[in-house]
mmCIF file of N, CA, C and O in Angstrom:
data_model
loop_
_atom_site.group_PDB
_atom_site.id
_atom_site.type_symbol
_atom_site.label_atom_id
_atom_site.label_comp_id
_atom_site.label_asym_id
_atom_site.label_seq_id
_atom_site.Cartn_x
_atom_site.Cartn_y
_atom_site.Cartn_z
ATOM 1 N N MET N 1315 117.126 23.079 41.645
ATOM 2 C CA MET N 1315 118.556 23.150 41.526
ATOM 3 C C MET N 1315 118.882 23.936 40.276
ATOM 4 O O MET N 1315 118.168 23.860 39.285
ATOM 5 N N GLU N 1316 119.954 24.672 40.328
ATOM 6 C CA GLU N 1316 120.387 25.452 39.178
ATOM 7 C C GLU N 1316 121.700 24.892 38.662
ATOM 8 O O GLU N 1316 122.617 24.608 39.421
ATOM 9 N N LEU N 1317 121.781 24.718 37.366
ATOM 10 C CA LEU N 1317 122.976 24.208 36.709
ATOM 11 C C LEU N 1317 123.585 25.345 35.912
ATOM 12 O O LEU N 1317 122.902 25.998 35.149
ATOM 13 N N LYS N 1318 124.889 25.606 36.128
ATOM 14 C CA LYS N 1318 125.565 26.683 35.411
ATOM 15 C C LYS N 1318 126.882 26.193 34.844
ATOM 16 O O LYS N 1318 127.615 25.463 35.501
ATOM 17 N N PHE N 1319 127.166 26.592 33.629
ATOM 18 C CA PHE N 1319 128.481 26.384 33.039
ATOM 19 C C PHE N 1319 129.105 27.762 32.917
ATOM 20 O O PHE N 1319 128.503 28.661 32.349
ATOM 21 N N GLU N 1320 130.302 27.933 33.468
ATOM 22 C CA GLU N 1320 130.939 29.243 33.482
ATOM 23 C C GLU N 1320 132.193 29.237 32.627
ATOM 24 O O GLU N 1320 132.679 28.194 32.218
ATOM 25 N N GLY N 1321 132.726 30.451 32.431
ATOM 26 C CA GLY N 1321 133.960 30.609 31.663
ATOM 27 C C GLY N 1321 135.146 30.038 32.412
ATOM 28 O O GLY N 1321 135.035 29.484 33.491
ATOM 29 N N LEU N 1322 136.309 30.202 31.831
ATOM 30 C CA LEU N 1322 137.527 29.681 32.433
ATOM 31 C C LEU N 1322 137.866 30.415 33.717
ATOM 32 O O LEU N 1322 137.673 31.626 33.816
ATOM 33 N N PRO N 1323 138.395 29.712 34.734
ATOM 34 C CA PRO N 1323 138.794 30.374 35.974
ATOM 35 C C PRO N 1323 139.937 31.358 35.716
ATOM 36 O O PRO N 1323 140.745 31.160 34.814
ATOM 37 N N GLY N 1324 139.981 32.408 36.508
ATOM 38 C CA GLY N 1324 141.059 33.374 36.393
ATOM 39 C C GLY N 1324 140.789 34.484 35.400
ATOM 40 O O GLY N 1324 141.631 35.352 35.201
ATOM 41 N N THR N 1325 139.628 34.476 34.763
ATOM 42 C CA THR N 1325 139.297 35.557 33.841
ATOM 43 C C THR N 1325 138.515 36.620 34.594
ATOM 44 O O THR N 1325 138.110 36.429 35.726
ATOM 45 N N ASP N 1326 138.321 37.772 33.946
ATOM 46 C CA ASP N 1326 137.638 38.861 34.645
ATOM 47 C C ASP N 1326 136.179 38.504 34.938
ATOM 48 O O ASP N 1326 135.635 37.541 34.420
ATOM 49 N N GLU N 1327 135.562 39.309 35.798
ATOM 50 C CA GLU N 1327 134.201 39.043 36.258
ATOM 51 C C GLU N 1327 133.189 38.931 35.125
ATOM 52 O O GLU N 1327 132.311 38.088 35.161
ATOM 53 N N THR N 1328 133.292 39.771 34.111
ATOM 54 C CA THR N 1328 132.312 39.707 33.026
ATOM 55 C C THR N 1328 132.439 38.399 32.260
ATOM 56 O O THR N 1328 131.450 37.832 31.811
ATOM 57 N N ALA N 1329 133.645 37.884 32.140
ATOM 58 C CA ALA N 1329 133.831 36.616 31.440
ATOM 59 C C ALA N 1329 133.363 35.435 32.285
ATOM 60 O O ALA N 1329 133.073 34.375 31.760
ATOM 61 N N LEU N 1330 133.290 35.632 33.608
ATOM 62 C CA LEU N 1330 132.849 34.558 34.479
ATOM 63 C C LEU N 1330 131.333 34.432 34.563
ATOM 64 O O LEU N 1330 130.836 33.511 35.173
ATOM 65 N N ASN N 1331 130.607 35.352 33.971
ATOM 66 C CA ASN N 1331 129.160 35.198 33.957
ATOM 67 C C ASN N 1331 128.813 33.901 33.254
ATOM 68 O O ASN N 1331 129.448 33.510 32.289
ATOM 69 N N ALA N 1332 127.794 33.228 33.757
ATOM 70 C CA ALA N 1332 127.428 31.932 33.188
ATOM 71 C C ALA N 1332 127.027 32.102 31.728
ATOM 72 O O ALA N 1332 126.237 32.970 31.395
ATOM 73 N N PHE N 1333 127.614 31.263 30.855
ATOM 74 C CA PHE N 1333 127.195 31.314 29.461
ATOM 75 C C PHE N 1333 126.076 30.318 29.223
ATOM 76 O O PHE N 1333 125.481 30.268 28.168
ATOM 77 N N PHE N 1334 125.777 29.490 30.215
ATOM 78 C CA PHE N 1334 124.619 28.618 30.155
ATOM 79 C C PHE N 1334 124.089 28.481 31.564
ATOM 80 O O PHE N 1334 124.837 28.239 32.498
ATOM 81 N N SER N 1335 122.812 28.654 31.735
ATOM 82 C CA SER N 1335 122.202 28.521 33.046
ATOM 83 C C SER N 1335 120.812 27.935 32.871
ATOM 84 O O SER N 1335 120.072 28.348 31.979
ATOM 85 N N GLU N 1336 120.475 26.985 33.703
ATOM 86 C CA GLU N 1336 119.179 26.322 33.569
ATOM 87 C C GLU N 1336 118.700 25.880 34.940
ATOM 88 O O GLU N 1336 119.467 25.352 35.736
ATOM 89 N N MET N 1337 117.445 26.127 35.218
ATOM 90 C CA MET N 1337 116.843 25.611 36.436
ATOM 91 C C MET N 1337 116.323 24.218 36.123
ATOM 92 O O MET N 1337 115.679 23.992 35.099
ATOM 93 N N MET N 1338 116.636 23.252 36.990
ATOM 94 C CA MET N 1338 116.208 21.886 36.764
ATOM 95 C C MET N 1338 115.519 21.355 38.011
ATOM 96 O O MET N 1338 116.017 21.551 39.117
ATOM 97 N N PRO N 1339 114.398 20.667 37.830
ATOM 98 C CA PRO N 1339 113.767 20.052 39.008
ATOM 99 C C PRO N 1339 114.583 18.856 39.489
ATOM 100 O O PRO N 1339 115.304 18.217 38.706
ATOM 101 N N LEU N 1340 114.464 18.553 40.750
ATOM 102 C CA LEU N 1340 115.246 17.481 41.363
ATOM 103 C C LEU N 1340 115.040 16.150 40.652
ATOM 104 O O LEU N 1340 115.986 15.398 40.438
ATOM 105 N N GLU N 1341 113.804 15.852 40.236
ATOM 106 C CA GLU N 1341 113.569 14.555 39.589
ATOM 107 C C GLU N 1341 114.333 14.432 38.268
ATOM 108 O O GLU N 1341 114.760 13.350 37.887
ATOM 109 N N SER N 1342 114.541 15.550 37.583
ATOM 110 C CA SER N 1342 115.329 15.506 36.346
ATOM 111 C C SER N 1342 116.804 15.280 36.639
ATOM 112 O O SER N 1342 117.490 14.572 35.904
ATOM 113 N N ILE N 1343 117.274 15.870 37.719
ATOM 114 C CA ILE N 1343 118.681 15.725 38.085
ATOM 115 C C ILE N 1343 118.997 14.284 38.476
ATOM 116 O O ILE N 1343 120.060 13.766 38.157
ATOM 117 N N THR N 1344 118.049 13.600 39.111
ATOM 118 C CA THR N 1344 118.311 12.226 39.528
ATOM 119 C C THR N 1344 118.386 11.269 38.344
ATOM 120 O O THR N 1344 118.897 10.161 38.481
ATOM 121 N N LEU N 1345 117.914 11.670 37.182
ATOM 122 C CA LEU N 1345 118.044 10.817 35.995
ATOM 123 C C LEU N 1345 119.484 10.738 35.520
ATOM 124 O O LEU N 1345 119.894 9.745 34.926
ATOM 125 N N SER N 1346 120.260 11.778 35.781
ATOM 126 C CA SER N 1346 121.646 11.808 35.329
ATOM 127 C C SER N 1346 122.484 10.681 35.927
ATOM 128 O O SER N 1346 123.146 9.944 35.189
ATOM 129 N N PRO N 1347 122.483 10.475 37.250
ATOM 130 C CA PRO N 1347 123.253 9.346 37.797
ATOM 131 C C PRO N 1347 122.735 7.997 37.289
ATOM 132 O O PRO N 1347 123.505 7.069 37.085
ATOM 133 N N ARG N 1348 121.432 7.929 37.083
ATOM 134 C CA ARG N 1348 120.856 6.681 36.575
ATOM 135 C C ARG N 1348 121.403 6.368 35.178
ATOM 136 O O ARG N 1348 121.790 5.238 34.886
ATOM 137 N N THR N 1349 121.457 7.384 34.335
ATOM 138 C CA THR N 1349 121.992 7.211 32.988
ATOM 139 C C THR N 1349 123.479 6.889 33.046
ATOM 140 O O THR N 1349 123.960 5.986 32.353
ATOM 141 N N CYS N 1350 124.215 7.609 33.877
ATOM 142 C CA CYS N 1350 125.652 7.354 34.022
ATOM 143 C C CYS N 1350 125.916 5.941 34.530
ATOM 144 O O CYS N 1350 126.856 5.281 34.092
ATOM 145 N N ARG N 1351 125.073 5.469 35.425
ATOM 146 C CA ARG N 1351 125.234 4.113 35.950
ATOM 147 C C ARG N 1351 125.096 3.091 34.834
ATOM 148 O O ARG N 1351 125.893 2.171 34.717
ATOM 149 N N ALA N 1352 124.097 3.261 33.997
ATOM 150 C CA ALA N 1352 123.884 2.317 32.902
ATOM 151 C C ALA N 1352 125.073 2.313 31.936
ATOM 152 O O ALA N 1352 125.556 1.246 31.529
ATOM 153 N N ILE N 1353 125.554 3.488 31.602
ATOM 154 C CA ILE N 1353 126.710 3.590 30.698
ATOM 155 C C ILE N 1353 127.952 2.998 31.361
ATOM 156 O O ILE N 1353 128.694 2.231 30.744
ATOM 157 N N SER N 1354 128.173 3.342 32.619
ATOM 158 C CA SER N 1354 129.353 2.855 33.348
ATOM 159 C C SER N 1354 129.363 1.339 33.450
ATOM 160 O O SER N 1354 130.413 0.703 33.315
ATOM 161 N N ARG N 1355 128.197 0.749 33.693
ATOM 162 C CA ARG N 1355 128.143 -0.722 33.787
ATOM 163 C C ARG N 1355 128.563 -1.363 32.480
ATOM 164 O O ARG N 1355 129.311 -2.343 32.467
ATOM 165 N N GLY N 1356 128.096 -0.818 31.381
ATOM 166 C CA GLY N 1356 128.485 -1.353 30.077
ATOM 167 C C GLY N 1356 129.975 -1.242 29.842
ATOM 168 O O GLY N 1356 130.631 -2.193 29.385
ATOM 169 N N VAL N 1357 130.534 -0.089 30.183
ATOM 170 C CA VAL N 1357 131.974 0.129 30.009
ATOM 171 C C VAL N 1357 132.768 -0.807 30.921
ATOM 172 O O VAL N 1357 133.754 -1.417 30.504
ATOM 173 N N CYS N 1358 132.339 -0.958 32.170
ATOM 174 C CA CYS N 1358 133.055 -1.834 33.111
ATOM 175 C C CYS N 1358 132.996 -3.294 32.671
ATOM 176 O O CYS N 1358 133.978 -4.027 32.812
ATOM 177 N N ARG N 1359 131.865 -3.716 32.134
ATOM 178 C CA ARG N 1359 131.768 -5.092 31.622
ATOM 179 C C ARG N 1359 132.734 -5.290 30.457
ATOM 180 O O ARG N 1359 133.405 -6.317 30.371
ATOM 181 N N SER N 1360 132.800 -4.320 29.572
ATOM 182 C CA SER N 1360 133.728 -4.411 28.443
ATOM 183 C C SER N 1360 135.171 -4.416 28.928
ATOM 184 O O SER N 1360 135.995 -5.202 28.453
ATOM 185 N N LEU N 1361 135.484 -3.537 29.876
ATOM 186 C CA LEU N 1361 136.840 -3.478 30.431
ATOM 187 C C LEU N 1361 137.207 -4.797 31.098
ATOM 188 O O LEU N 1361 138.328 -5.292 30.948
ATOM 189 N N SER N 1362 136.264 -5.387 31.798
ATOM 190 C CA SER N 1362 136.508 -6.665 32.454
ATOM 191 C C SER N 1362 136.831 -7.749 31.425
ATOM 192 O O SER N 1362 137.783 -8.525 31.600
ATOM 193 N N ALA N 1363 136.073 -7.778 30.348
ATOM 194 C CA ALA N 1363 136.314 -8.779 29.298
ATOM 195 C C ALA N 1363 137.673 -8.562 28.637
ATOM 196 O O ALA N 1363 138.429 -9.519 28.427
ATOM 197 N N VAL N 1364 138.015 -7.317 28.326
ATOM 198 C CA VAL N 1364 139.287 -7.009 27.674
ATOM 199 C C VAL N 1364 140.460 -7.316 28.611
ATOM 200 O O VAL N 1364 141.486 -7.840 28.184
ATOM 201 N N SER N 1365 140.307 -7.024 29.902
ATOM 202 C CA SER N 1365 141.424 -7.195 30.841
ATOM 203 C C SER N 1365 141.734 -8.656 31.136
ATOM 204 O O SER N 1365 142.755 -8.961 31.739
ATOM 205 N N GLU N 1366 140.871 -9.570 30.697
ATOM 206 C CA GLU N 1366 141.180 -10.996 30.848
ATOM 207 C C GLU N 1366 142.260 -11.439 29.870
ATOM 208 O O GLU N 1366 142.870 -12.486 30.046
ATOM 209 N N GLY N 1367 142.511 -10.632 28.844
ATOM 210 C CA GLY N 1367 143.560 -10.916 27.866
ATOM 211 C C GLY N 1367 144.842 -10.196 28.234
ATOM 212 O O GLY N 1367 145.070 -9.845 29.396
ATOM 213 N N PRO N 1368 145.685 -9.927 27.234
ATOM 214 C CA PRO N 1368 146.987 -9.303 27.499
ATOM 215 C C PRO N 1368 146.900 -7.806 27.837
ATOM 216 O O PRO N 1368 147.831 -7.248 28.414
ATOM 217 N N VAL N 1369 145.806 -7.152 27.510
ATOM 218 C CA VAL N 1369 145.665 -5.716 27.788
ATOM 219 C C VAL N 1369 145.123 -5.535 29.205
ATOM 220 O O VAL N 1369 144.058 -6.061 29.541
ATOM 221 N N LYS N 1370 145.860 -4.822 30.014
ATOM 222 C CA LYS N 1370 145.458 -4.597 31.407
ATOM 223 C C LYS N 1370 145.098 -3.135 31.610
ATOM 224 O O LYS N 1370 145.663 -2.246 30.969
ATOM 225 N N PRO N 1371 144.151 -2.850 32.519
ATOM 226 C CA PRO N 1371 143.774 -1.456 32.772
ATOM 227 C C PRO N 1371 144.879 -0.710 33.517
ATOM 228 O O PRO N 1371 145.761 -1.322 34.126
ATOM 229 N N HIS N 1372 144.813 0.591 33.448
ATOM 230 C CA HIS N 1372 145.732 1.455 34.198
ATOM 231 C C HIS N 1372 145.232 1.441 35.644
ATOM 232 O O HIS N 1372 144.171 1.983 35.949
ATOM 233 N N PHE N 1373 145.979 0.806 36.539
ATOM 234 C CA PHE N 1373 145.480 0.543 37.880
ATOM 235 C C PHE N 1373 145.238 1.801 38.707
ATOM 236 O O PHE N 1373 144.294 1.852 39.486
ATOM 237 N N LYS N 1374 146.066 2.827 38.539
ATOM 238 C CA LYS N 1374 145.841 4.063 39.300
ATOM 239 C C LYS N 1374 144.518 4.694 38.878
ATOM 240 O O LYS N 1374 143.738 5.121 39.721
ATOM 241 N N ARG N 1375 144.265 4.730 37.584
ATOM 242 C CA ARG N 1375 143.000 5.286 37.099
ATOM 243 C C ARG N 1375 141.820 4.434 37.560
ATOM 244 O O ARG N 1375 140.762 4.945 37.912
ATOM 245 N N GLN N 1376 142.012 3.131 37.574
ATOM 246 C CA GLN N 1376 140.952 2.237 38.024
ATOM 247 C C GLN N 1376 140.651 2.462 39.505
ATOM 248 O O GLN N 1376 139.497 2.491 39.920
ATOM 249 N N ASP N 1377 141.702 2.646 40.311
ATOM 250 C CA ASP N 1377 141.513 2.933 41.739
ATOM 251 C C ASP N 1377 140.763 4.243 41.944
ATOM 252 O O ASP N 1377 139.869 4.332 42.791
ATOM 253 N N GLU N 1378 141.122 5.265 41.172
ATOM 254 C CA GLU N 1378 140.436 6.554 41.283
ATOM 255 C C GLU N 1378 138.974 6.428 40.873
ATOM 256 O O GLU N 1378 138.087 6.979 41.520
ATOM 257 N N THR N 1379 138.721 5.688 39.816
ATOM 258 C CA THR N 1379 137.345 5.482 39.361
ATOM 259 C C THR N 1379 136.539 4.750 40.427
ATOM 260 O O THR N 1379 135.381 5.093 40.690
ATOM 261 N N ARG N 1380 137.142 3.776 41.061
ATOM 262 C CA ARG N 1380 136.478 3.041 42.145
ATOM 263 C C ARG N 1380 136.157 3.991 43.302
ATOM 264 O O ARG N 1380 135.057 3.965 43.863
ATOM 265 N N ARG N 1381 137.109 4.860 43.639
ATOM 266 C CA ARG N 1381 136.896 5.815 44.742
ATOM 267 C C ARG N 1381 135.785 6.799 44.396
ATOM 268 O O ARG N 1381 134.893 7.059 45.207
ATOM 269 N N PHE N 1382 135.804 7.339 43.159
ATOM 270 C CA PHE N 1382 134.757 8.276 42.731
ATOM 271 C C PHE N 1382 133.388 7.610 42.756
ATOM 272 O O PHE N 1382 132.389 8.209 43.169
ATOM 273 N N SER N 1383 133.342 6.356 42.328
ATOM 274 C CA SER N 1383 132.070 5.624 42.305
ATOM 275 C C SER N 1383 131.539 5.430 43.722
ATOM 276 O O SER N 1383 130.344 5.600 43.978
ATOM 277 N N ALA N 1384 132.426 5.061 44.649
ATOM 278 C CA ALA N 1384 132.013 4.871 46.039
ATOM 279 C C ALA N 1384 131.497 6.170 46.642
ATOM 280 O O ALA N 1384 130.489 6.181 47.364
ATOM 281 N N GLU N 1385 132.164 7.289 46.341
ATOM 282 C CA GLU N 1385 131.705 8.592 46.836
ATOM 283 C C GLU N 1385 130.342 8.943 46.261
ATOM 284 O O GLU N 1385 129.475 9.457 46.975
ATOM 285 N N ALA N 1386 130.145 8.668 44.982
ATOM 286 C CA ALA N 1386 128.855 8.973 44.347
ATOM 287 C C ALA N 1386 127.740 8.151 44.978
ATOM 288 O O ALA N 1386 126.657 8.672 45.265
ATOM 289 N N ILE N 1387 128.008 6.870 45.219
ATOM 290 C CA ILE N 1387 127.005 6.006 45.859
ATOM 291 C C ILE N 1387 126.664 6.536 47.243
ATOM 292 O O ILE N 1387 125.491 6.617 47.622
ATOM 293 N N ASP N 1388 127.683 6.913 48.011
ATOM 294 C CA ASP N 1388 127.457 7.447 49.356
ATOM 295 C C ASP N 1388 126.585 8.702 49.312
ATOM 296 O O ASP N 1388 125.622 8.827 50.075
ATOM 297 N N LYS N 1389 126.888 9.618 48.397
ATOM 298 C CA LYS N 1389 126.118 10.857 48.309
ATOM 299 C C LYS N 1389 124.683 10.604 47.857
ATOM 300 O O LYS N 1389 123.752 11.225 48.353
ATOM 301 N N LEU N 1390 124.501 9.678 46.926
ATOM 302 C CA LEU N 1390 123.150 9.341 46.481
ATOM 303 C C LEU N 1390 122.353 8.671 47.597
ATOM 304 O O LEU N 1390 121.155 8.931 47.756
ATOM 305 N N GLU N 1391 123.010 7.819 48.387
ATOM 306 C CA GLU N 1391 122.322 7.190 49.512
ATOM 307 C C GLU N 1391 121.902 8.235 50.544
ATOM 308 O O GLU N 1391 120.802 8.152 51.102
ATOM 309 N N ARG N 1392 122.741 9.225 50.786
ATOM 310 C CA ARG N 1392 122.390 10.304 51.727
ATOM 311 C C ARG N 1392 121.210 11.111 51.197
ATOM 312 O O ARG N 1392 120.319 11.496 51.959
ATOM 313 N N CYS N 1393 121.210 11.375 49.902
ATOM 314 C CA CYS N 1393 120.092 12.087 49.282
ATOM 315 C C CYS N 1393 118.799 11.294 49.448
ATOM 316 O O CYS N 1393 117.756 11.847 49.796
ATOM 317 N N LEU N 1394 118.867 9.990 49.224
ATOM 318 C CA LEU N 1394 117.701 9.144 49.362
ATOM 319 C C LEU N 1394 117.177 9.173 50.795
ATOM 320 O O LEU N 1394 115.965 9.257 51.022
ATOM 321 N N LEU N 1395 118.071 9.110 51.773
ATOM 322 C CA LEU N 1395 117.664 9.199 53.174
ATOM 323 C C LEU N 1395 116.961 10.520 53.466
ATOM 324 O O LEU N 1395 115.944 10.556 54.151
ATOM 325 N N ASP N 1396 117.503 11.613 52.936
ATOM 326 C CA ASP N 1396 116.862 12.926 53.121
ATOM 327 C C ASP N 1396 115.474 12.933 52.503
ATOM 328 O O ASP N 1396 114.512 13.440 53.113
ATOM 329 N N LEU N 1397 115.336 12.384 51.310
ATOM 330 C CA LEU N 1397 114.031 12.341 50.652
ATOM 331 C C LEU N 1397 113.037 11.495 51.442
ATOM 332 O O LEU N 1397 111.848 11.840 51.547
ATOM 333 N N GLU N 1398 113.513 10.392 51.999
ATOM 334 C CA GLU N 1398 112.631 9.548 52.812
ATOM 335 C C GLU N 1398 112.187 10.258 54.083
ATOM 336 O O GLU N 1398 111.048 10.116 54.522
ATOM 337 N N ARG N 1399 113.085 11.067 54.687
ATOM 338 C CA ARG N 1399 112.721 11.831 55.883
ATOM 339 C C ARG N 1399 111.671 12.902 55.562
ATOM 340 O O ARG N 1399 110.815 13.193 56.368
ATOM 341 N N ILE N 1400 111.777 13.482 54.360
ATOM 342 C CA ILE N 1400 110.823 14.505 53.961
ATOM 343 C C ILE N 1400 109.422 13.908 53.837
ATOM 344 O O ILE N 1400 108.432 14.546 54.157
ATOM 345 N N GLY N 1401 109.357 12.687 53.370
ATOM 346 C CA GLY N 1401 108.038 12.046 53.270
ATOM 347 C C GLY N 1401 107.849 11.515 51.964
ATOM 348 O O GLY N 1401 107.225 11.138 51.190
#
């Protein structure tokens, strides 16, 4: 897999050339969701503890975060199925 960070959209072609590009093996890429999961769990536990008091989370943002998380889980499960089919 190739990871690229590009310039701002709407700029000329030369500015859109990747200013960072790196080839990464699949096993390295799968560490990223694992790390994000660990961080997210810690944040969600803290948010849960804080929301038991007078401070409440922004519900629209919480709903979006829940939706993004569900989509990520679905995509990771599909990836796992593909890997299992490969052998």
